[in-house]
Amino acid sequence: MDQNPYRRKPSPISTTTTGGSNPLPTSELLPMKFLSFGTLKLTRTFTTCLILFSVLLAFSMIFHHHPSDPNRVMGFAEARVLDGRDYSNATATNDSNDSDRLLGGLLATGFDEATCLSRYQSSLYRKPSPYKPSPYLLSKLRSYETLHKRCGPGTEPYKKALTQLDQDHIDNNGECKYVVWVSFSGLGNRILSLASVFLYALLTDRVLLVDRGKDMEDLFCEPFPDMSWLLPLDFPLTSQFDGLNQDSSRCYGHMLKNHVVDNDKTLSHLYLHLVHDYGDHDKMFFCQGDQTFIGKVPWLVVKTDNYFVPSLWLIPGFDEELDKLFPQKETVFHHLGRYLFHPTNQVWGLVTRYYEAYLSQADEKIGIQVRVFDVGAGPFQHVMDQISSCTRKEKLLPEVDTVIERSHRLKTPRKHKAVLVTSLNSGYSENLKSMYWEYPTLTGEIIGVHQPSQEGYQQTEKKMHNGKALAEMYLLSMTDSLVTSAWSTFGYVAQGLGGLKPWILYKPENRTAPDPACGRAMSMEPCFHAPPFYDCKAKTGVDTGKLVPHVRHCEDMSWGLKLV
């Protein structure tokens, strides 16, 4: 027996007849050999052509996707075609649709893409926004970028403007004016306040400069081409930032209160205290007459933890310009947030790795952002009851089937929902995870519950804590439906970036779940928590939530204001 199974077998073409008795004459054998050789050659040629054709067809399909192909790289938030691929090159396959890649024209071209992957990759993880920026806004942003490049740090106009800081008053303004945003408060507050100050810069033709604080340059890429938005480390007033308050000598409210504002003189710089604890004199910032004086000052330093955009709409000198910039009033932060805030590569890695590992394969993604203001160690049962009541009543999550035998009768294809929970406490996600593990759902849906981090308590000054927080804001913004907590700026940022109208979990009182547990937001805009209630013309108190139809009181904070 042949012990080598791979030994070459004898040729099936024999030189004998099938009976095996008499050999064929040579004259009959030669035509058969030539026929056999020709057939074999033809077969090899045909096989080679077939292989080459298959390779060419494959390359054609790879590089020439039809626009209707659902698996091409561009498109919906799941970005499933990117599974397991190198994301550093993801944008290269998306050049055929610059409108999506550039967010409808919000983003400028010309950046080094490798230094900030999130800038052009974010569109791969969300459905295209139904809210398009106005042509006027796009033109204004391009004009601002030109101004920022001409007047930014290190330029001649900037150097000349710095010399004015040594003077109490100036005789004439220089070529450029500036507004300096001071890094202050938690990350959600910082993002919202910075967007507000940037809008103010757009309205007043000022250059925005950002105090880098503890971690701003570690969290965000540069948003403007060819010029940094970061305040230089040698800026003369930086050492004073921590001590700025309502009693500072250059605080506008303090100066008004003490009657030392001289309208005939122009100050070299001015401090604007717009923090939640500001007083009535500080709030005069929102009056048109005061803006006339403030507008002459070349250097403004602003400290705020508020999203004060709604009250800018109540200033007569700004309202017409704002109407042209944002015909859809509720899109202010949606557009400015996506324009300004691009996570650095380190933070973007946290976002994409988690998304691909836990969210990308789901048929639907539900975000639940839990922020508890109660004192004491959680999780709290009344908060868990509120989450369950809201998600079931609004049909965001299915009820479970305690009669397990019934689940075997379900024959319809099972839908997979991924639930992303963000909270300082892991108890709420663990409760949901256990429930959907121990019992099947009445609908037959498969529910996966995921929580990226559980930090225990807010750690504002820690870089990694803030990096994870920013990543979670972005992950929440990539969901299809969102539940947020009342009063939480963390949730405001997520809903604005994602263009989502969330269901808001109302703030519990006396550790009791409210009824109803939640309500749908009027718009995706954040709430201004500490607005002024003053009529600048009448010089009297007024309900500023009833002056114009597009500025109303917030659903989660009755005295707050938001755009709708």
Coordinates of C-alpha atoms in Angstrom, one line a residue:
M1 CA 0.0 0.0 0.0
D2 CA 1.3 3.4 -0.9
Q3 CA 2.1 5.2 2.4
N4 CA 2.3 8.7 0.7
P5 CA -1.2 9.9 -0.1
Y6 CA 0.2 12.9 -1.9
R7 CA 2.2 10.9 -4.4
R8 CA 1.3 11.8 -8.0
K9 CA -1.2 9.5 -9.5
P10 CA -0.6 7.9 -12.9
S11 CA -2.1 9.7 -15.9
P12 CA -5.6 8.6 -16.7
I13 CA -4.7 8.7 -20.4
S14 CA -3.5 5.1 -21.2
T15 CA -1.7 3.8 -24.3
T16 CA -3.8 0.7 -24.2
T17 CA -7.4 0.0 -25.1
T18 CA -10.0 -0.1 -22.4
G19 CA -9.9 -3.8 -22.5
G20 CA -6.1 -3.7 -21.8
S21 CA -5.2 -6.2 -24.5
N22 CA -3.7 -4.6 -27.6
P23 CA -1.7 -1.4 -27.8
L24 CA -2.9 1.4 -30.1
P25 CA -0.9 2.1 -33.2
T26 CA 1.3 5.2 -33.1
S27 CA -0.7 6.9 -35.9
E28 CA -3.8 6.8 -33.7
L29 CA -2.1 7.8 -30.5
L30 CA -0.5 11.0 -31.8
P31 CA -3.8 12.8 -32.6
M32 CA -5.1 11.9 -29.1
K33 CA -1.9 13.4 -27.5
F34 CA -2.2 16.6 -29.5
L35 CA -5.9 16.8 -28.7
S36 CA -5.3 16.3 -25.0
F37 CA -2.5 18.9 -25.0
G38 CA -4.6 21.5 -26.8
T39 CA -7.6 21.0 -24.5
L40 CA -5.4 21.4 -21.4
K41 CA -3.8 24.6 -22.8
L42 CA -7.2 26.0 -23.6
T43 CA -8.5 25.2 -20.1
R44 CA -5.5 26.9 -18.4
T45 CA -6.0 30.0 -20.6
F46 CA -9.7 30.2 -19.8
T47 CA -9.0 29.7 -16.0
T48 CA -6.3 32.5 -16.1
C49 CA -8.7 34.9 -17.8
L50 CA -11.5 34.1 -15.4
I51 CA -9.2 34.8 -12.4
L52 CA -8.0 38.1 -13.9
F53 CA -11.6 39.1 -14.6
S54 CA -12.6 38.4 -11.0
V55 CA -9.8 40.5 -9.6
L56 CA -10.6 43.4 -11.9
L57 CA -14.3 43.2 -10.9
A58 CA -13.4 43.2 -7.2
F59 CA -11.2 46.3 -7.6
S60 CA -13.9 48.0 -9.5
M61 CA -16.4 47.3 -6.7
I62 CA -14.0 48.6 -4.1
F63 CA -13.1 51.9 -5.7
H64 CA -16.4 52.7 -7.4
H65 CA -19.3 52.2 -5.0
H66 CA -22.6 53.1 -6.4
P67 CA -24.2 56.0 -4.5
S68 CA -27.0 53.8 -3.4
D69 CA -24.7 51.2 -1.9
P70 CA -25.7 50.9 1.8
N71 CA -22.3 49.6 2.8
R72 CA -20.1 52.4 1.6
V73 CA -18.1 54.3 4.2
M74 CA -20.1 57.5 4.2
G75 CA -23.5 57.7 5.7
F76 CA -25.1 56.5 8.9
A77 CA -24.1 56.6 12.5
E78 CA -23.4 52.9 12.8
A79 CA -20.4 53.2 10.5
R80 CA -20.4 49.4 10.3
V81 CA -18.1 49.2 7.3
L82 CA -15.3 50.6 9.4
D83 CA -15.3 47.7 11.8
G84 CA -11.7 46.5 12.3
R85 CA -10.2 49.1 10.0
D86 CA -7.6 51.8 10.5
Y87 CA -9.5 55.0 11.3
S88 CA -6.5 57.2 10.5
N89 CA -7.4 56.8 6.8
A90 CA -11.2 56.9 7.2
T91 CA -11.6 60.3 5.7
A92 CA -9.9 59.4 2.5
T93 CA -12.9 57.3 1.4
N94 CA -15.3 60.1 2.1
D95 CA -14.0 62.8 -0.2
S96 CA -16.9 62.2 -2.7
N97 CA -19.3 64.0 -0.4
D98 CA -17.7 67.1 1.1
S99 CA -21.1 68.4 2.3
D100 CA -21.3 65.6 4.9
R101 CA -17.5 65.6 5.6
L102 CA -17.5 69.4 6.2
L103 CA -20.9 69.3 8.0
G104 CA -22.7 71.3 5.3
G105 CA -19.9 73.8 4.9
L106 CA -19.4 74.6 8.6
L107 CA -15.9 73.3 8.6
A108 CA -13.0 74.9 6.7
T109 CA -10.6 72.9 4.5
G110 CA -6.9 73.0 4.6
F111 CA -6.2 71.4 8.0
D112 CA -3.6 68.6 8.5
E113 CA -6.2 65.9 9.0
A114 CA -3.8 63.5 10.9
T115 CA -3.4 66.1 13.7
C116 CA -7.1 66.1 14.5
L117 CA -8.9 63.0 13.2
S118 CA -12.2 63.9 14.8
R119 CA -12.7 67.0 12.6
Y120 CA -13.6 65.2 9.5
Q121 CA -14.4 61.7 10.9
S122 CA -17.3 62.8 13.1
S123 CA -19.7 62.7 10.2
L124 CA -19.1 58.9 9.8
Y125 CA -20.7 58.2 13.2
R126 CA -23.9 60.2 12.9
K127 CA -26.7 60.4 10.5
P128 CA -26.5 63.6 8.4
S129 CA -28.0 66.5 10.3
P130 CA -31.4 67.7 9.1
Y131 CA -30.4 71.2 10.2
K132 CA -28.4 73.0 7.5
P133 CA -26.4 76.1 8.4
S134 CA -27.5 79.3 6.7
P135 CA -25.3 80.7 3.8
Y136 CA -25.0 83.8 5.9
L137 CA -23.5 81.9 8.9
L138 CA -21.0 80.1 6.6
S139 CA -19.9 83.4 5.1
K140 CA -19.6 84.9 8.6
L141 CA -17.4 82.0 9.8
R142 CA -15.1 82.3 6.8
S143 CA -14.8 86.1 7.5
Y144 CA -14.1 85.4 11.1
E145 CA -11.3 82.9 10.2
T146 CA -9.7 85.6 8.0
L147 CA -9.9 88.1 10.9
H148 CA -8.5 85.6 13.4
K149 CA -5.6 84.9 11.1
R150 CA -4.9 88.6 10.6
C151 CA -5.1 89.5 14.3
G152 CA -4.3 86.4 16.2
P153 CA -1.4 85.8 18.6
G154 CA 2.0 86.9 17.3
T155 CA 0.7 89.1 14.5
E156 CA 1.6 92.8 14.4
P157 CA -2.0 94.0 15.2
Y158 CA -1.9 91.7 18.3
K159 CA 1.5 93.0 19.4
K160 CA 0.2 96.6 19.1
A161 CA -3.0 95.8 21.0
L162 CA -0.9 94.4 23.8
T163 CA 0.8 97.7 24.4
Q164 CA -2.6 99.2 25.2
L165 CA -2.9 97.1 28.3
D166 CA -0.3 99.2 30.0
Q167 CA -2.6 102.2 29.8
D168 CA -5.7 103.0 31.9
H169 CA -7.4 104.7 28.9
I170 CA -6.6 104.9 25.2
D171 CA -7.1 107.7 22.7
N172 CA -8.0 105.5 19.7
N173 CA -8.7 101.8 19.0
G174 CA -6.2 99.7 17.1
E175 CA -6.8 97.6 14.1
C176 CA -8.2 94.6 16.1
K177 CA -10.3 94.1 19.2
Y178 CA -10.3 91.0 21.5
V179 CA -12.4 89.0 23.9
V180 CA -10.6 86.6 26.2
W181 CA -12.5 83.6 27.6
V182 CA -11.3 82.5 31.1
S183 CA -11.4 78.8 31.7
F184 CA -13.7 78.3 34.6
S185 CA -16.1 75.7 36.1
G186 CA -16.9 72.1 35.0
L187 CA -16.4 70.8 31.4
G188 CA -20.1 71.1 30.3
N189 CA -20.3 74.7 31.6
R190 CA -17.0 75.5 29.9
I191 CA -18.1 74.2 26.5
L192 CA -21.4 76.1 26.7
S193 CA -19.9 79.3 27.9
L194 CA -17.2 79.2 25.3
A195 CA -19.7 78.8 22.5
S196 CA -21.6 81.8 24.0
V197 CA -18.5 84.0 24.0
F198 CA -17.6 83.0 20.5
L199 CA -21.1 84.0 19.3
Y200 CA -20.5 87.3 21.0
A201 CA -17.2 87.7 19.2
L202 CA -19.0 87.0 15.9
L203 CA -21.5 89.7 16.6
T204 CA -19.0 92.3 17.7
D205 CA -16.1 91.6 15.2
R206 CA -13.8 90.6 18.0
V207 CA -11.0 87.9 18.0
L208 CA -11.7 85.1 20.5
L209 CA -8.7 84.0 22.6
V210 CA -9.0 81.0 24.9
D211 CA -7.4 80.7 28.3
R212 CA -6.0 77.1 28.2
G213 CA -6.6 76.5 31.9
K214 CA -5.6 73.0 33.1
D215 CA -6.6 71.0 30.1
M216 CA -8.2 72.9 27.2
E217 CA -5.4 72.1 24.7
D218 CA -5.5 68.4 25.8
L219 CA -9.2 68.1 25.1
F220 CA -9.8 70.1 21.9
C221 CA -8.1 70.7 18.6
E222 CA -7.6 74.1 17.1
P223 CA -10.9 75.1 15.4
F224 CA -9.5 77.9 13.2
P225 CA -7.1 77.4 10.2
D226 CA -3.6 78.7 10.3
M227 CA -3.8 80.5 13.7
S228 CA -4.2 79.3 17.3
W229 CA -7.2 80.3 19.4
L230 CA -5.2 79.7 22.6
L231 CA -4.1 82.7 24.7
P232 CA -0.3 83.0 24.7
L233 CA 1.2 81.9 28.0
D234 CA 2.9 85.3 28.4
F235 CA -0.4 87.3 28.2
P236 CA 0.1 90.1 30.8
L237 CA -3.3 89.6 32.6
T238 CA -3.2 85.8 33.0
S239 CA -2.0 85.9 36.6
Q240 CA -5.1 87.9 37.6
F241 CA -7.6 85.4 36.2
D242 CA -8.1 83.4 39.3
G243 CA -8.8 86.4 41.4
L244 CA -11.3 88.1 39.1
N245 CA -14.7 88.6 40.7
Q246 CA -17.5 91.1 41.2
D247 CA -15.4 93.4 43.3
S248 CA -12.4 93.6 40.8
S249 CA -11.6 97.2 40.0
R250 CA -12.1 96.7 36.2
C251 CA -15.3 94.7 36.6
Y252 CA -18.0 96.5 34.6
G253 CA -20.7 95.8 37.2
H254 CA -18.5 97.1 40.0
M255 CA -17.7 100.2 38.1
L256 CA -21.4 100.9 37.4
K257 CA -22.3 100.3 41.0
N258 CA -19.7 102.8 42.1
H259 CA -20.5 105.3 39.4
V260 CA -17.0 105.4 37.9
V261 CA -17.9 104.7 34.3
D262 CA -17.0 107.6 32.1
N263 CA -18.6 107.4 28.7
D264 CA -16.2 110.0 27.3
K265 CA -13.2 107.9 27.9
T266 CA -12.3 104.5 26.5
L267 CA -10.8 101.9 28.8
S268 CA -7.9 99.8 27.7
H269 CA -9.5 96.7 29.1
L270 CA -12.6 95.6 31.0
Y271 CA -13.7 92.5 33.0
L272 CA -17.2 91.1 32.4
H273 CA -18.4 89.0 35.4
L274 CA -21.2 86.8 33.9
V275 CA -21.0 83.9 36.4
H276 CA -24.2 82.5 37.9
D277 CA -23.7 84.6 41.1
Y278 CA -23.6 87.9 39.2
G279 CA -25.5 91.0 40.4
D280 CA -27.9 93.4 38.8
H281 CA -25.2 95.8 37.7
D282 CA -23.2 92.9 36.0
K283 CA -26.4 92.0 34.1
M284 CA -26.5 95.4 32.4
F285 CA -24.1 93.7 29.9
F286 CA -27.4 92.6 28.2
C287 CA -28.6 96.2 27.6
Q288 CA -28.0 97.9 24.2
G289 CA -26.8 101.2 25.8
D290 CA -24.2 99.4 27.8
Q291 CA -23.0 97.5 24.8
T292 CA -22.2 100.8 23.1
F293 CA -19.7 101.6 25.9
I294 CA -18.4 98.1 26.1
G295 CA -17.9 97.9 22.3
K296 CA -15.3 100.6 22.4
V297 CA -13.0 98.7 24.7
P298 CA -10.2 96.8 22.8
W299 CA -9.7 94.1 25.4
L300 CA -12.6 92.3 27.1
V301 CA -11.9 89.5 29.7
V302 CA -15.0 87.3 30.4
K303 CA -15.5 84.8 33.1
T304 CA -18.8 82.9 32.9
D305 CA -20.3 79.5 33.5
N306 CA -23.5 80.2 31.6
Y307 CA -24.9 79.6 28.2
F308 CA -26.1 83.2 27.8
V309 CA -27.1 83.0 24.1
P310 CA -30.9 83.4 24.6
S311 CA -30.4 86.8 26.2
L312 CA -28.2 88.0 23.3
W313 CA -31.4 87.7 21.2
L314 CA -33.1 90.3 23.5
I315 CA -30.5 93.0 22.7
P316 CA -32.0 95.2 19.9
G317 CA -28.5 95.7 18.4
F318 CA -28.0 92.0 17.9
D319 CA -31.4 90.5 17.1
E320 CA -31.4 91.2 13.3
E321 CA -27.9 89.8 12.8
L322 CA -28.8 86.7 14.8
D323 CA -31.9 86.2 12.7
K324 CA -29.8 86.1 9.6
L325 CA -27.2 83.8 11.1
F326 CA -29.7 81.4 12.5
P327 CA -33.1 81.4 10.7
Q328 CA -33.8 78.2 12.7
K329 CA -33.4 79.6 16.2
E330 CA -32.9 76.3 17.9
T331 CA -29.7 75.4 15.9
V332 CA -27.3 77.9 17.6
F333 CA -25.3 75.4 19.7
H334 CA -25.8 72.6 17.2
H335 CA -23.9 74.5 14.6
L336 CA -21.4 76.4 16.8
G337 CA -20.7 73.3 18.9
R338 CA -19.8 71.1 15.9
Y339 CA -17.8 74.0 14.4
L340 CA -15.7 74.7 17.5
F341 CA -15.3 71.5 19.5
H342 CA -13.2 68.7 18.0
P343 CA -11.8 66.2 20.4
T344 CA -8.0 65.6 20.3
N345 CA -6.8 62.3 18.9
Q346 CA -6.4 60.9 22.4
V347 CA -10.0 61.6 23.3
W348 CA -11.3 60.7 19.9
G349 CA -9.7 57.3 20.3
L350 CA -11.8 56.8 23.5
V351 CA -14.9 57.6 21.5
T352 CA -14.2 55.4 18.4
R353 CA -12.9 52.4 20.3
Y354 CA -15.9 52.3 22.6
Y355 CA -18.4 52.9 19.7
E356 CA -17.0 50.1 17.6
A357 CA -16.8 47.7 20.5
Y358 CA -20.3 48.2 22.0
L359 CA -22.6 50.4 19.8
S360 CA -21.8 49.9 16.1
Q361 CA -23.7 46.7 15.6
A362 CA -26.9 47.7 17.2
D363 CA -30.1 48.4 15.2
E364 CA -30.9 51.3 17.5
K365 CA -28.9 53.2 20.1
I366 CA -30.5 54.7 23.2
G367 CA -28.6 57.2 25.4
I368 CA -29.4 57.7 29.1
Q369 CA -27.5 60.5 30.9
V370 CA -27.9 60.4 34.7
R371 CA -26.9 63.3 36.8
V372 CA -28.1 63.2 40.5
F373 CA -27.9 66.3 42.7
D374 CA -29.0 64.5 45.9
V375 CA -26.5 64.3 48.7
G376 CA -25.4 60.9 49.7
A377 CA -24.1 57.7 48.2
G378 CA -26.2 56.3 45.3
P379 CA -27.7 54.6 43.5
F380 CA -31.1 55.9 44.6
Q381 CA -34.2 53.8 44.1
H382 CA -36.4 56.8 43.2
V383 CA -34.0 57.7 40.4
M384 CA -34.0 54.1 39.1
D385 CA -37.8 54.1 39.3
Q386 CA -37.9 57.4 37.3
I387 CA -35.6 56.0 34.6
S388 CA -37.7 52.9 34.2
S389 CA -40.9 54.8 34.1
C390 CA -39.7 57.3 31.5
T391 CA -38.1 54.8 29.1
R392 CA -41.1 52.4 29.2
K393 CA -43.8 55.1 29.0
E394 CA -42.0 56.7 26.0
K395 CA -41.4 53.3 24.5
L396 CA -37.7 53.8 24.3
L397 CA -37.1 50.5 26.1
P398 CA -39.4 47.4 26.3
E399 CA -40.9 45.8 29.3
V400 CA -39.6 42.5 30.5
D401 CA -41.5 39.2 30.4
T402 CA -41.6 37.5 33.8
V403 CA -43.4 34.5 32.2
I404 CA -40.2 33.3 30.5
E405 CA -41.9 30.4 28.6
R406 CA -43.8 32.9 26.4
S407 CA -40.5 34.2 24.9
H408 CA -40.0 30.9 23.0
R409 CA -43.1 31.6 20.9
L410 CA -41.6 34.7 19.4
K411 CA -40.7 34.1 15.8
T412 CA -40.1 37.6 14.4
P413 CA -36.5 38.7 13.8
R414 CA -35.0 40.1 17.0
K415 CA -34.0 43.8 17.1
H416 CA -30.9 44.7 19.0
K417 CA -30.9 47.9 21.1
A418 CA -27.7 49.2 22.7
V419 CA -28.3 51.3 25.8
L420 CA -25.5 53.7 26.6
V421 CA -25.6 54.9 30.2
T422 CA -23.4 57.7 31.5
S423 CA -23.3 58.4 35.2
L424 CA -20.9 58.9 38.0
N425 CA -22.4 55.8 39.6
S426 CA -22.5 52.4 38.0
G427 CA -25.6 51.3 40.0
Y428 CA -28.2 52.5 37.4
S429 CA -26.6 50.7 34.5
E430 CA -26.1 47.5 36.5
N431 CA -29.7 47.5 37.5
L432 CA -30.8 47.8 33.9
K433 CA -28.3 45.2 32.7
S434 CA -29.4 42.7 35.4
M435 CA -33.1 43.1 34.5
Y436 CA -32.5 42.6 30.8
W437 CA -30.2 39.6 31.4
E438 CA -32.5 37.8 33.9
Y439 CA -35.7 38.3 31.8
P440 CA -36.6 38.4 28.1
T441 CA -38.4 41.4 26.7
L442 CA -42.1 41.3 25.8
T443 CA -41.2 42.5 22.3
G444 CA -38.4 40.0 21.8
E445 CA -35.8 42.8 21.4
I446 CA -32.3 42.1 22.7
I447 CA -31.1 44.8 25.0
G448 CA -27.4 45.4 25.7
V449 CA -26.5 47.9 28.5
H450 CA -23.1 49.6 28.5
Q451 CA -21.5 52.3 30.7
P452 CA -18.0 53.5 29.7
S453 CA -16.9 54.9 33.1
Q454 CA -18.0 55.3 36.7
E455 CA -15.8 57.9 38.3
G456 CA -17.8 58.1 41.5
Y457 CA -17.7 61.9 41.8
Q458 CA -17.0 64.9 39.6
Q459 CA -13.2 65.6 39.3
T460 CA -13.1 68.8 37.4
E461 CA -9.4 69.4 37.6
K462 CA -8.3 66.0 36.4
K463 CA -7.3 65.7 32.8
M464 CA -8.3 62.0 32.3
H465 CA -11.6 62.5 34.1
N466 CA -12.4 65.4 31.7
G467 CA -11.2 63.4 28.7
K468 CA -13.6 60.6 29.6
A469 CA -16.4 63.1 30.2
L470 CA -15.9 64.6 26.7
A471 CA -15.8 61.2 25.1
E472 CA -19.1 60.3 26.8
M473 CA -20.7 63.5 25.6
Y474 CA -19.8 62.6 22.1
L475 CA -20.9 59.0 22.5
L476 CA -24.3 60.2 23.7
S477 CA -24.6 62.5 20.8
M478 CA -24.2 59.5 18.4
T479 CA -27.3 57.8 19.8
D480 CA -30.7 57.7 18.0
S481 CA -32.8 58.7 21.1
L482 CA -31.6 60.5 24.2
V483 CA -32.7 60.8 27.8
T484 CA -31.0 63.5 29.9
S485 CA -31.2 64.8 33.4
A486 CA -32.7 68.2 34.4
W487 CA -30.2 71.0 35.0
S488 CA -27.3 69.1 33.5
T489 CA -25.0 70.9 31.2
F490 CA -23.4 67.5 30.3
G491 CA -26.7 66.5 28.7
Y492 CA -27.1 69.9 27.0
V493 CA -23.8 69.4 25.2
A494 CA -24.7 65.9 24.1
Q495 CA -28.1 66.9 22.7
G496 CA -26.8 69.9 20.9
L497 CA -23.9 68.1 19.2
G498 CA -26.2 65.3 18.1
G499 CA -29.1 67.5 17.0
L500 CA -31.4 65.6 19.4
K501 CA -34.5 66.7 21.3
P502 CA -34.2 64.6 24.4
W503 CA -36.6 63.3 27.0
I504 CA -35.7 65.2 30.2
L505 CA -35.8 63.5 33.5
Y506 CA -37.4 66.0 35.8
K507 CA -35.6 66.9 39.0
P508 CA -36.9 64.8 41.9
E509 CA -38.1 66.4 45.1
N510 CA -37.9 64.9 48.5
R511 CA -36.3 61.7 47.0
T512 CA -39.5 60.8 45.2
A513 CA -39.8 60.0 41.5
P514 CA -41.8 62.8 39.8
D515 CA -45.0 62.0 37.9
P516 CA -44.6 62.3 34.9
A517 CA -41.1 61.0 35.1
C518 CA -39.9 62.9 32.0
G519 CA -41.0 65.2 29.2
R520 CA -39.8 65.9 25.6
A521 CA -37.7 69.0 25.2
M522 CA -39.1 71.9 23.1
S523 CA -35.8 72.2 21.3
M524 CA -32.3 70.9 21.4
E525 CA -30.9 74.2 22.7
P526 CA -29.3 74.4 26.1
C527 CA -30.9 76.3 29.0
F528 CA -29.6 79.6 30.3
H529 CA -29.7 79.0 34.0
A530 CA -29.2 82.5 35.3
P531 CA -30.8 85.0 32.9
P532 CA -31.5 88.7 33.7
F533 CA -35.1 89.8 34.4
Y534 CA -34.8 93.4 33.4
D535 CA -36.3 95.6 30.8
C536 CA -33.5 97.9 29.7
K537 CA -35.8 100.5 28.1
A538 CA -38.4 100.6 30.9
K539 CA -35.7 100.2 33.6
T540 CA -37.8 97.8 35.5
G541 CA -38.2 94.1 36.1
V542 CA -39.8 92.0 33.5
D543 CA -40.4 88.3 32.6
T544 CA -37.8 87.9 29.8
G545 CA -39.3 84.5 28.9
K546 CA -42.4 86.2 27.5
L547 CA -40.9 89.1 25.4
V548 CA -40.4 87.2 22.1
P549 CA -41.9 83.9 20.9
H550 CA -38.5 82.2 20.3
V551 CA -37.1 82.8 23.8
R552 CA -39.1 80.8 26.4
H553 CA -38.6 79.3 29.9
C554 CA -36.9 76.0 30.1
E555 CA -38.7 72.7 30.7
D556 CA -36.2 71.7 33.5
M557 CA -35.7 75.1 35.2
S558 CA -38.7 77.3 35.3
W559 CA -36.7 80.6 35.6
G560 CA -34.2 79.7 32.9
L561 CA -34.4 80.7 29.2
K562 CA -33.9 78.7 26.0
L563 CA -34.3 79.2 22.3
V564 CA -37.1 77.3 20.5

